[in-house]
Each structure stands twice: as C-alpha cells, then as structure tokens.
C-alpha cells in the first residue's frame, strides 16, 4: 500500500500556526505557497481514505490527528495569530487520501513520493533510501527510546532504520536457538531485546513506513559473541604460537563457525522481514588471524595465499548463507578495500574518510610512503578521535576522501550507500555542524550517469560510544533531519539561511511532541517555557 501520511503534519502545522506557513521539512521537489489562511477545526476535521483503505492507514489517521491538534504548546498564541485565525474565511473539513495500491509491504522499491493539494473545503493527497543507523551495543537503548527515534525519523521522512544491534561490547539480541549469545554477551539480563521487543519495534516502524535493516557484523566486532561461544573466535598468539589470552575475529578455519552463523541467520530472517541484512565486514584484525597456527595451517592446506584471500573465503560463505536464508546483503567498504571479490548483487556501504585526513607537516602524500600518519593512525584506517590516514593512492590533502571511494565502488558496478560525511557522533557540540551535513552532495564524485545511478541513498550514523538513553535523542535531532533533507530534496536546495529557519521550526515541532531536540542556536519555541525535562 502506497502511503505518505508523513507528509501531512507539516502542511497542517502551517495551517494551524500561521507563523509556520510554508515551513516544510524536508523540502519537497516542488512547492507552491500562498498567504491565504485556511482553518482546521478539530471538531469538524477528519481524514477519508480513497480507493484503498487499511488498518495501517486508519492508525496513521489517528496518530496524525493527535499530532495536529494535541501537541502541547503548539497552538496559535498572541494577538496576531488569533487575528489571522479569526480572519480565515475558509475551513478544511476533510482530507482525502488517495492510495493507489493495496500492497502494504515495505522494500527498497517502495515509492516515497507524494502530491498534496490544500484547498477548502476538501484537500487531497496522492501517494505514490533515506536511513539512520543507531548503535545499541556500546550502550543499550530501551525500546521506548528506539520508538522515539522512529517517530522522529517518520517526521523527517527517514525510511530505513539500520539497527546496529550487536558489537564487541554487548550482544543484546536474544536468540532462542543460541541462547548463550545474550546470556553471556549482554551487559545484564535486563539489557536485552527479546523476540517480543524486536517484533514490537518492527511493527512500530512499519506503521510509520520505515524498514528495519539489522546488522550482525562479521567476522570482526564479535568479542561479545565469544563470551557465550568462545570456540567461535580465534585465539591471538605470540611469536611462538602460544595464545596471549586475547580473542580475535571469528575463526574462518572451523566449520562450526558457519554452522553457528547459519543457525543465527535463519532466526534473524524470521524476526526481521526486510529483504536486506547488513553483515558488516569492517575493521577485521588480520594480525590475529595471521598469528594463529590453526588458521595458518588451514590456509596452507586449503591453498589460501594471504589475508585477502582468507577474508574472501569467509565472505563467500557468509554471503552464501544469507542468500540461502532468502536475504540480500550489505557490507562495509572495507571488504572491497581489502581486495575481496564479492557477489555482483552486494551493496557496499561507504563509511571511511569522514574526517579530514591527518593534518600537519610531514604527512605522507600517499599511504605507500609511510606506514602511518603523524597522528598515529595506520594507513588506510580511521579512528574515532584522530581522523583518517589516507589509503594507498589517496593524497593526504584529499578532502573529502569519500568521493574517491564512491567513484571506485560504483565503477566496479556495485550499488552503494553513503555514510562517510554523516557521522553525527563526531559533530562538535558548540557548532552548526548540521550545516556541514546539509551541504554534502552525495553524487559529488567523478563518475558516469550509470555510476551515479548505483547510489541507493545514504544513512546518518549515531555510534554509541558516548550516547545512551540520556542524550541520544538530543544528539541525534534535529541534526539527522539535515541529512534527511539532503537525501530527500532536490540538489538545488542549498540556502543555509532559509534551511536554518525551517529546521529551527521543525525542531520546535519535535519539542512540542515531547522529544528534547537540541537547539540550532539562540532563539525560542512556542511553549518551551512550559517544557518538562
């Protein structure tokens, strides 16, 4: 079923509150506004489904009626607003929503466009990959916070929730087939997502037109997996081949590794109906694989020449398991960077070069000239607090470096997602970093029209090192909305002053609906003197 009810709130907010007239976020491809005031009366206004109806549509009608008329502190105030409403000669009594398909599934090809016509007495809407990654491993986020995030995503037209649900730090996903994963891998028995929790989140997202794509990163970022199943991971060894006590990535030499993954993936696809799984593949510590005698002996017997070939063997098997489970797959760019040849239908997620490469004199002009940059970051790597050191062939002063990666990946024919310039957790607190996110041009790389067509969209990322339930909403919003408009709206929409005003008003809407979105700068919102935090 094609549905764009998310577009309703912004136009109605303009009608209800004169000061917000025309303040649409994200900005549609085409918009025509006027100074005419049309009145919405909560006692007479209602929605009407045309052509097709469903419980999903009726639930959306109820949700948006509440948003329009019940948001605290978001009613016209002051003599001017009151006078404008009293002078309104026409009233919108009904919104006709024309839905042209009864297909209620969500997938990569679900149309997101809409056409909204506002006129008295009846208005009409005709409905015909913009994502956010949230990390729930480094800090556990309660389901209520995830739902708040999903609401905010819907208001900004973000339509994919990339759930980075597990990592080195914790494994909160409760597997009924592999119960030791969360029993020993979660922070505590309370810091978990049960099967009912996952179903609840997926259903909540679906009702808002949002797909949920889970990520189970492999073979690295898996230390929490090994707490319940220690044989899954490689023992890192010293020069004499003796275990050091440290664990590394998954053991690619053991069939048991793939048996466990197959069991988990079959359960994951039962919980998450989306066509895609994100399988990670980033930051694999090859040195641990290389140090382990069991892995080296297996490589020799299997004719695996080097670490790139070993990673390729692993990825071939894991992607094959995902395909056998009926899912398409996404991997981080590292897999291609390491020379692995993956399947043609693999989606490559570009995340590196999110920070200016190492600065200062004496930097290598290419990574081949030095093993690391002066900031201590190894060549071809990125670290959270230090930035990125250029990979081979990438000049140290190439900013943004992600444009080269996008060109390289699309030239090889892979579909691509972009996140590099939209790492929200790296923004500076006292700055207008939203403007930096907003000015990114995701197709701003050298390439053919065919290469540009390979870009499926992008995702803002909120990694969990320094955010938890106390601050994740304020650190994410409204900054993620800036990314949403860049990915949703026309490339010509660039006016920062105009965007600042509209985004500030969108932030006020979020406050009125109960989410503590950060301010963009000095100012106020109607009713913010009554907010409780």
Coordinates of C-alpha atoms in Angstrom, one line a residue:
X1 CA 0.0 0.0 0.0
X2 CA 1.5 3.3 -1.0
X3 CA 1.2 5.8 1.8
X4 CA 2.7 9.2 2.5
X5 CA 0.9 10.3 5.6
X6 CA 4.2 11.5 7.0
X7 CA 3.8 14.5 4.7
X8 CA 0.6 15.7 6.3
X9 CA 1.8 17.1 9.6
X10 CA 4.0 19.9 8.1
X11 CA 1.2 21.4 6.0
X12 CA -1.3 21.2 8.8
X13 CA 1.1 22.7 11.2
X14 CA 1.4 25.6 8.8
X15 CA -2.4 26.0 8.7
X16 CA -2.8 25.8 12.4
X17 CA 0.1 28.0 13.3
X18 CA 0.4 31.0 11.0
X19 CA 4.0 31.7 11.9
X20 CA 5.0 28.3 10.3
X21 CA 3.3 28.8 7.0
X22 CA 5.3 27.1 4.3
X23 CA 7.8 25.7 6.7
X24 CA 8.1 22.2 5.2
X25 CA 10.9 19.8 6.3
X26 CA 12.3 18.1 4.3
X27 CA 11.5 20.4 1.4
X28 CA 9.6 18.6 -1.4
X29 CA 10.7 18.7 -5.0
X30 CA 8.0 21.3 -5.9
X31 CA 6.1 23.5 -3.5
X32 CA 3.7 26.4 -4.2
X33 CA 2.6 28.5 -1.2
X34 CA 0.2 31.4 -0.6
X35 CA -0.7 33.8 2.2
X36 CA -4.2 32.5 2.3
X37 CA -5.2 31.2 5.8
X38 CA -7.3 28.0 5.9
X39 CA -8.8 26.9 9.2
X40 CA -8.6 23.5 10.7
X41 CA -11.3 22.9 13.3
X42 CA -10.7 19.8 15.5
X43 CA -14.5 19.4 15.9
X44 CA -15.2 19.0 12.2
X45 CA -11.9 17.9 10.5
X46 CA -11.4 14.3 9.5
X47 CA -9.4 12.1 7.1
X48 CA -11.0 10.0 4.4
X49 CA -9.3 7.1 2.6
X50 CA -10.0 6.8 -1.1
X51 CA -9.6 3.8 -3.5
X52 CA -7.9 1.6 -0.8
X53 CA -8.2 1.5 3.0
X54 CA -6.5 -0.5 5.7
X55 CA -5.8 -0.6 9.4
X56 CA -2.3 0.8 8.7
X57 CA -4.0 3.9 7.1
X58 CA -6.6 4.3 9.8
X59 CA -3.9 4.0 12.5
X60 CA -1.9 6.8 10.7
X61 CA -5.0 8.9 10.6
X62 CA -5.5 8.6 14.3
X63 CA -1.8 9.3 15.0
X64 CA -1.7 12.4 12.9
X65 CA -5.0 13.8 14.2
X66 CA -3.4 13.7 17.6
X67 CA -0.2 15.3 16.3
X68 CA -2.1 18.1 14.6
X69 CA -4.5 19.0 17.4
X70 CA -3.0 17.8 20.7
X71 CA 0.7 18.8 20.7
X72 CA 1.2 20.8 23.9
X73 CA 2.4 24.4 23.5
X74 CA 1.9 24.3 19.7
X75 CA -1.3 26.3 19.3
X76 CA -1.6 29.9 17.9
X77 CA -0.6 32.4 20.6
X78 CA -0.6 36.2 20.7
X79 CA -3.0 38.7 19.2
X80 CA -1.6 38.4 15.6
X81 CA -2.0 34.7 15.5
X82 CA -5.5 34.9 16.9
X83 CA -6.5 37.6 14.4
X84 CA -5.2 35.6 11.5
X85 CA -7.3 32.6 12.5
X86 CA -10.4 34.7 13.1
X87 CA -9.9 36.2 9.6
X88 CA -9.9 32.8 8.0
X89 CA -12.9 32.7 5.7
X90 CA -12.5 29.1 4.6
X91 CA -12.2 25.8 6.6
X92 CA -10.7 22.5 5.6
X93 CA -13.2 19.9 6.8
X94 CA -11.7 16.8 5.2
X95 CA -8.5 15.4 3.8
X96 CA -9.0 12.8 1.1
X97 CA -6.1 10.4 0.9
X98 CA -5.8 8.6 -2.4
X99 CA -4.0 5.3 -2.1
X100 CA -3.3 3.6 -5.5
X101 CA -2.2 0.2 -4.3
X102 CA -3.2 -2.2 -1.6
X103 CA 0.4 -3.6 -1.3
X104 CA 1.3 -3.0 2.4
X105 CA 4.9 -4.4 2.1
X106 CA 7.9 -2.2 2.5
X107 CA 11.0 -2.8 0.4
X108 CA 13.8 -0.9 -1.4
X109 CA 11.5 -0.1 -4.3
X110 CA 8.5 1.2 -2.3
X111 CA 7.7 4.7 -3.7
X112 CA 8.1 7.6 -1.3
X113 CA 6.7 10.4 -3.4
X114 CA 3.5 12.3 -2.7
X115 CA 1.4 15.1 -4.0
X116 CA -0.6 17.2 -1.5
X117 CA -3.1 19.8 -2.5
X118 CA -4.5 22.2 0.1
X119 CA -7.8 23.8 -0.7
X120 CA -11.1 24.4 1.1
X121 CA -13.3 22.7 1.9
X122 CA -11.6 19.4 0.9
X123 CA -7.9 18.7 0.4
X124 CA -6.3 15.7 -1.2
X125 CA -3.0 13.8 -1.0
X126 CA -1.9 11.3 -3.7
X127 CA 0.8 8.9 -2.6
X128 CA 2.9 7.0 -4.8
X129 CA 16.5 5.3 0.9
X130 CA 17.0 7.6 3.4
X131 CA 18.3 6.0 6.6
X132 CA 19.6 6.3 10.2
X133 CA 22.0 3.9 11.9
X134 CA 21.5 3.5 15.7
X135 CA 24.1 1.6 17.7
X136 CA 22.6 -0.4 20.6
X137 CA 25.6 -2.4 21.5
X138 CA 28.1 0.1 23.0
X139 CA 25.2 1.5 25.2
X140 CA 21.9 -0.3 25.5
X141 CA 18.9 1.8 24.3
X142 CA 15.5 1.0 25.8
X143 CA 12.7 0.2 23.3
X144 CA 10.9 3.4 24.3
X145 CA 13.9 5.4 23.1
X146 CA 14.1 3.4 19.8
X147 CA 10.4 4.2 19.3
X148 CA 11.0 7.9 19.9
X149 CA 13.7 7.7 17.3
X150 CA 11.4 6.0 14.8
X151 CA 8.8 8.8 15.4
X152 CA 11.4 11.4 14.7
X153 CA 12.5 9.6 11.6
X154 CA 9.0 9.5 10.2
X155 CA 8.6 13.2 10.8
X156 CA 11.8 13.8 8.8
X157 CA 11.0 11.2 6.0
X158 CA 13.8 8.9 7.0
X159 CA 12.6 5.5 5.9
X160 CA 15.3 2.9 6.9
X161 CA 16.2 2.1 10.5
X162 CA 19.7 0.5 10.3
X163 CA 19.8 -1.3 13.7
X164 CA 23.4 -1.9 14.6
X165 CA 22.2 -4.3 17.3
X166 CA 25.3 -6.1 18.4
X167 CA 29.1 -5.5 18.5
X168 CA 32.2 -6.2 20.6
X169 CA 30.8 -4.5 23.7
X170 CA 27.5 -6.4 24.0
X171 CA 25.1 -8.9 22.4
X172 CA 21.6 -7.8 23.5
X173 CA 19.7 -9.7 20.8
X174 CA 18.0 -12.7 22.4
X175 CA 18.4 -15.8 20.2
X176 CA 16.2 -18.7 21.1
X177 CA 18.4 -21.1 19.1
X178 CA 21.7 -19.8 20.5
X179 CA 20.7 -18.5 24.0
X180 CA 24.3 -18.2 25.3
X181 CA 24.9 -15.3 22.9
X182 CA 22.8 -12.9 25.0
X183 CA 23.1 -14.8 28.3
X184 CA 26.8 -14.1 28.5
X185 CA 27.2 -11.4 25.9
X186 CA 24.6 -8.8 27.1
X187 CA 25.5 -6.2 29.7
X188 CA 23.0 -7.8 32.0
X189 CA 19.8 -9.9 31.8
X190 CA 17.8 -6.7 31.7
X191 CA 19.8 -5.2 28.8
X192 CA 18.4 -7.3 26.1
X193 CA 15.9 -7.3 23.2
X194 CA 13.6 -10.2 23.4
X195 CA 11.7 -11.7 20.4
X196 CA 8.7 -9.7 21.5
X197 CA 10.8 -6.5 21.7
X198 CA 12.0 -7.0 18.2
X199 CA 8.5 -7.7 16.8
X200 CA 7.3 -4.6 18.6
X201 CA 10.0 -2.4 17.1
X202 CA 9.5 -3.8 13.6
X203 CA 5.7 -3.3 13.8
X204 CA 6.1 0.2 15.2
X205 CA 8.4 1.1 12.3
X206 CA 6.3 -0.5 9.7
X207 CA 3.2 1.5 10.8
X208 CA 5.3 4.6 10.1
X209 CA 6.6 3.5 6.7
X210 CA 10.1 2.6 8.0
X211 CA 12.0 -0.5 7.1
X212 CA 14.2 -2.1 9.8
X213 CA 17.6 -3.5 8.5
X214 CA 19.5 -5.3 11.2
X215 CA 23.3 -5.5 11.3
X216 CA 25.2 -8.5 12.6
X217 CA 28.8 -7.6 11.9
X218 CA 31.1 -10.4 10.9
X219 CA 33.9 -11.6 11.2
X220 CA 35.2 -8.7 13.3
X221 CA 33.4 -6.7 16.0
X222 CA 32.4 -10.0 17.6
X223 CA 34.0 -10.2 21.0
X224 CA 30.6 -10.3 22.7
X225 CA 29.7 -13.4 20.7
X226 CA 32.7 -15.2 22.1
X227 CA 31.6 -14.8 25.7
X228 CA 28.9 -17.4 25.1
X229 CA 30.6 -19.4 22.4
X230 CA 34.4 -19.0 22.9
X231 CA 35.3 -21.5 20.2
X232 CA 33.7 -19.2 17.6
X233 CA 36.6 -16.8 17.9
X234 CA 40.3 -17.1 17.0
X235 CA 42.9 -17.1 19.8
X236 CA 45.5 -14.4 19.2
X237 CA 49.0 -15.8 19.6
X238 CA 52.6 -14.7 20.3
X239 CA 55.6 -15.2 18.1
X240 CA 55.9 -18.8 19.5
X241 CA 52.3 -19.6 18.5
X242 CA 51.1 -19.6 22.1
X243 CA 47.7 -17.9 23.0
X244 CA 48.1 -14.5 24.5
X245 CA 44.7 -14.6 26.2
X246 CA 43.2 -12.2 23.7
X247 CA 40.5 -13.1 21.3
X248 CA 40.2 -12.0 17.7
X249 CA 37.6 -12.2 15.0
X250 CA 35.6 -15.3 14.0
X251 CA 37.6 -18.4 13.2
X252 CA 37.4 -18.9 9.4
X253 CA 39.1 -22.3 9.6
X254 CA 36.3 -24.1 11.5
X255 CA 33.1 -25.4 10.0
X256 CA 31.5 -24.8 13.4
X257 CA 31.7 -21.1 12.7
X258 CA 29.4 -21.3 9.7
X259 CA 27.1 -23.8 11.4
X260 CA 26.5 -21.2 14.2
X261 CA 26.1 -18.4 11.7
X262 CA 23.6 -20.4 9.6
X263 CA 21.5 -21.1 12.8
X264 CA 21.5 -17.4 13.8
X265 CA 20.8 -16.1 10.3
X266 CA 17.7 -18.3 9.9
X267 CA 16.4 -16.9 13.2
X268 CA 17.2 -13.4 12.2
X269 CA 15.3 -13.5 9.0
X270 CA 12.3 -14.8 11.0
X271 CA 12.4 -11.7 13.2
X272 CA 13.3 -9.1 10.6
X273 CA 11.1 -9.3 7.4
X274 CA 13.2 -6.8 5.3
X275 CA 14.9 -8.1 2.2
X276 CA 18.3 -6.9 3.4
X277 CA 20.8 -7.9 6.1
X278 CA 23.8 -5.9 6.9
X279 CA 26.7 -8.3 7.5
X280 CA 29.4 -5.7 8.4
X281 CA 32.9 -6.9 7.3
X282 CA 34.8 -3.8 8.6
X283 CA 38.0 -3.5 10.7
X284 CA 39.0 -7.2 10.7
X285 CA 42.2 -7.6 12.8
X286 CA 44.2 -9.7 10.3
X287 CA 47.2 -9.8 12.6
X288 CA 45.3 -12.1 15.0
X289 CA 44.3 -14.4 12.2
X290 CA 47.9 -14.4 11.0
X291 CA 49.3 -15.2 14.4
X292 CA 47.2 -18.3 14.9
X293 CA 48.8 -21.6 13.9
X294 CA 45.5 -23.3 13.3
X295 CA 44.5 -20.7 10.9
X296 CA 47.8 -20.7 9.1
X297 CA 47.8 -24.5 8.8
X298 CA 44.3 -24.4 7.4
X299 CA 45.3 -21.7 4.9
X300 CA 48.2 -23.9 3.7
X301 CA 46.1 -27.0 3.3
X302 CA 43.3 -25.1 1.5
X303 CA 45.6 -23.1 -0.8
X304 CA 44.7 -19.8 0.6
X305 CA 47.6 -17.5 -0.1
X306 CA 47.1 -14.4 2.0
X307 CA 44.7 -12.5 4.3
X308 CA 42.7 -11.0 1.4
X309 CA 42.1 -14.5 0.1
X310 CA 41.2 -15.7 3.6
X311 CA 38.7 -12.9 4.0
X312 CA 37.3 -13.7 0.6
X313 CA 36.7 -17.3 1.6
X314 CA 34.9 -16.2 4.7
X315 CA 32.7 -13.6 2.9
X316 CA 31.8 -16.0 0.1
X317 CA 30.5 -18.5 2.7
X318 CA 28.7 -15.9 4.8
X319 CA 27.1 -14.1 1.9
X320 CA 26.1 -17.5 0.6
X321 CA 24.4 -18.3 3.9
X322 CA 22.5 -15.0 3.7
X323 CA 21.4 -15.8 0.2
X324 CA 20.3 -19.3 1.2
X325 CA 18.2 -17.7 4.0
X326 CA 16.5 -15.5 1.4
X327 CA 18.2 -12.2 2.0
X328 CA 20.2 -9.7 0.1
X329 CA 23.2 -8.2 1.8
X330 CA 25.1 -5.1 2.6
X331 CA 28.8 -4.9 3.7
X332 CA 31.0 -2.1 4.8
X333 CA 33.5 -0.8 2.3
X334 CA 36.5 -2.5 4.0
X335 CA 35.6 -5.7 2.2
X336 CA 36.3 -4.2 -1.2
X337 CA 39.2 -2.1 0.2
X338 CA 40.9 -5.3 1.2
X339 CA 40.7 -6.7 -2.4
X340 CA 37.8 -9.2 -1.7
X341 CA 35.7 -10.0 -4.8
X342 CA 32.2 -10.2 -3.6
X343 CA 29.0 -11.1 -5.4
X344 CA 27.7 -8.7 -8.0
X345 CA 24.5 -8.0 -6.1
X346 CA 26.3 -6.9 -2.9
X347 CA 25.5 -3.4 -1.6
X348 CA 28.7 -1.6 -0.4
X349 CA 28.3 0.8 2.5
X350 CA 30.9 3.6 2.3
X351 CA 31.8 4.9 5.8
X352 CA 35.5 6.0 5.8
X353 CA 37.1 9.3 5.2
X354 CA 34.6 11.1 7.4
X355 CA 37.2 13.4 8.9
X356 CA 39.9 15.4 7.3
X357 CA 42.9 13.2 6.9
X358 CA 45.8 13.6 9.3
X359 CA 47.0 17.2 9.4
X360 CA 50.3 18.8 10.0
X361 CA 53.6 18.9 8.1
X362 CA 55.4 15.8 7.1
X363 CA 52.3 13.8 6.3
X364 CA 52.7 11.2 3.5
X365 CA 51.3 12.3 0.2
X366 CA 50.1 8.7 -0.3
X367 CA 49.8 5.9 2.2
X368 CA 52.5 4.0 0.4
X369 CA 55.1 6.5 1.6
X370 CA 54.7 5.7 5.3
X371 CA 53.1 3.0 7.4
X372 CA 51.1 5.6 9.4
X373 CA 50.3 9.3 9.6
X374 CA 51.7 11.6 12.2
X375 CA 48.6 11.3 14.3
X376 CA 49.4 7.6 14.8
X377 CA 46.6 6.3 12.6
X378 CA 47.7 3.4 10.4
X379 CA 47.5 3.9 6.6
X380 CA 44.0 3.2 5.3
X381 CA 42.4 3.4 8.8
X382 CA 40.1 5.8 10.6
X383 CA 40.0 6.3 14.4
X384 CA 37.2 8.0 16.3
X385 CA 39.1 10.8 17.9
X386 CA 42.0 11.2 15.5
X387 CA 40.6 11.0 12.0
X388 CA 41.7 9.1 8.9
X389 CA 45.1 8.2 7.4
X390 CA 44.9 8.0 3.6
X391 CA 44.9 4.7 1.9
X392 CA 47.2 3.8 -0.9
X393 CA 46.9 6.2 -3.8
X394 CA 44.8 8.7 -1.9
X395 CA 46.5 12.1 -1.4
X396 CA 46.7 13.2 2.2
X397 CA 45.1 16.5 1.4
X398 CA 42.2 15.0 -0.5
X399 CA 39.1 16.1 1.3
X400 CA 36.6 14.7 1.2
X401 CA 38.3 11.4 0.5
X402 CA 35.0 9.5 0.4
X403 CA 34.4 10.9 -3.1
X404 CA 37.2 8.7 -4.4
X405 CA 35.7 5.7 -2.6
X406 CA 32.3 6.3 -4.1
X407 CA 33.8 6.6 -7.6
X408 CA 35.8 3.4 -7.1
X409 CA 33.0 1.3 -5.7
X410 CA 30.4 2.4 -8.3
X411 CA 33.0 2.0 -11.1
X412 CA 33.1 -1.7 -10.2
X413 CA 29.4 -1.9 -10.7
X414 CA 28.2 -2.2 -7.0
X415 CA 25.2 -0.5 -5.6
X416 CA 26.3 1.9 -2.8
X417 CA 25.1 3.6 0.4
X418 CA 26.9 6.6 1.7
X419 CA 27.5 7.5 5.4
X420 CA 31.0 8.9 5.5
X421 CA 30.1 12.6 5.8
X422 CA 27.2 12.0 8.2
X423 CA 28.7 10.6 11.4
X424 CA 26.5 12.5 13.8
X425 CA 28.5 11.3 16.8
X426 CA 31.6 13.2 15.6
X427 CA 30.0 16.6 15.5
X428 CA 31.1 19.4 17.7
X429 CA 28.7 20.4 20.5
X430 CA 29.1 24.2 20.1
X431 CA 28.8 24.5 16.4
X432 CA 26.4 24.4 13.4
X433 CA 27.7 21.1 12.3
X434 CA 24.2 20.4 10.8
X435 CA 25.2 22.9 8.1
X436 CA 28.2 20.7 7.2
X437 CA 25.9 17.7 6.9
X438 CA 23.4 19.7 4.9
X439 CA 25.9 20.9 2.3
X440 CA 27.2 17.4 1.3
X441 CA 26.4 16.4 -2.2
X442 CA 26.2 12.6 -2.2
X443 CA 26.7 12.5 -6.0
X444 CA 29.6 14.9 -5.8
X445 CA 32.1 12.4 -7.2
X446 CA 33.6 11.9 -10.6
X447 CA 31.6 9.3 -12.4
X448 CA 29.2 8.5 -15.2
X449 CA 25.5 8.8 -15.1
X450 CA 25.4 5.0 -14.7
X451 CA 27.7 5.2 -11.7
X452 CA 25.6 7.8 -10.1
X453 CA 22.5 5.6 -10.6
X454 CA 24.3 3.0 -8.4
X455 CA 24.0 5.2 -5.3
X456 CA 20.9 3.8 -3.5
X457 CA 20.9 6.6 -0.9
X458 CA 22.6 7.2 2.4
X459 CA 22.4 7.0 6.2
X460 CA 23.2 9.2 9.1
X461 CA 25.1 7.3 11.8
X462 CA 24.9 7.6 15.5
X463 CA 27.5 5.3 17.1
X464 CA 27.1 4.6 20.8
X465 CA 30.4 5.2 22.4
X466 CA 29.2 8.5 24.0
X467 CA 25.5 8.4 23.8
X468 CA 22.9 6.4 25.8
X469 CA 19.2 6.9 26.7
X470 CA 20.0 10.2 28.5
X471 CA 21.3 12.0 25.4
X472 CA 20.8 10.0 22.2
X473 CA 17.6 12.0 21.2
X474 CA 19.2 15.4 21.7
X475 CA 22.5 14.4 20.0
X476 CA 20.6 13.0 17.0
X477 CA 17.9 15.6 16.5
X478 CA 17.4 17.8 14.6
X479 CA 20.8 17.1 13.1
X480 CA 19.7 13.9 11.4
X481 CA 16.9 15.9 9.8
X482 CA 19.5 17.9 7.9
X483 CA 20.8 14.7 6.4
X484 CA 17.2 13.7 5.5
X485 CA 16.6 16.8 3.5
X486 CA 19.9 16.5 1.7
X487 CA 18.9 12.9 0.6
X488 CA 15.2 13.7 0.0
X489 CA 15.1 17.1 -1.6
X490 CA 16.4 18.4 -4.9
X491 CA 20.2 19.1 -5.1
X492 CA 19.4 22.8 -5.8
X493 CA 18.0 23.2 -2.3
X494 CA 21.1 24.8 -0.7
X495 CA 20.1 28.1 1.0
X496 CA 21.5 27.7 4.6
X497 CA 19.7 30.8 6.0
X498 CA 16.4 29.5 4.7
X499 CA 17.2 26.0 5.9
X500 CA 18.2 27.2 9.3
X501 CA 14.8 28.9 9.8
X502 CA 12.8 25.9 8.6
X503 CA 14.9 23.4 10.6
X504 CA 14.5 25.5 13.7
X505 CA 10.8 25.4 13.2
X506 CA 10.9 21.6 12.7
X507 CA 12.9 21.4 15.9
X508 CA 10.0 23.3 17.6
X509 CA 7.6 20.7 16.3
X510 CA 9.7 18.0 17.8
X511 CA 9.8 19.7 21.2
X512 CA 6.0 20.2 21.1
X513 CA 5.7 16.4 20.5
X514 CA 7.8 15.6 23.5
X515 CA 11.3 15.0 22.1
X516 CA 14.2 17.0 23.5
X517 CA 15.8 18.0 20.2
X518 CA 18.8 20.3 20.6
X519 CA 18.6 24.0 19.5
X520 CA 20.4 25.2 16.5
X521 CA 21.4 28.5 18.1
X522 CA 19.8 31.3 20.1
X523 CA 16.0 31.6 19.9
X524 CA 12.8 30.1 21.4
X525 CA 9.9 27.8 20.5
X526 CA 6.3 28.5 21.4
X527 CA 5.5 26.9 24.7
X528 CA 9.1 26.0 25.5
X529 CA 8.7 27.9 28.8
X530 CA 6.4 25.1 29.9
X531 CA 8.6 22.1 28.9
X532 CA 9.4 19.5 31.5
X533 CA 12.7 17.7 31.0

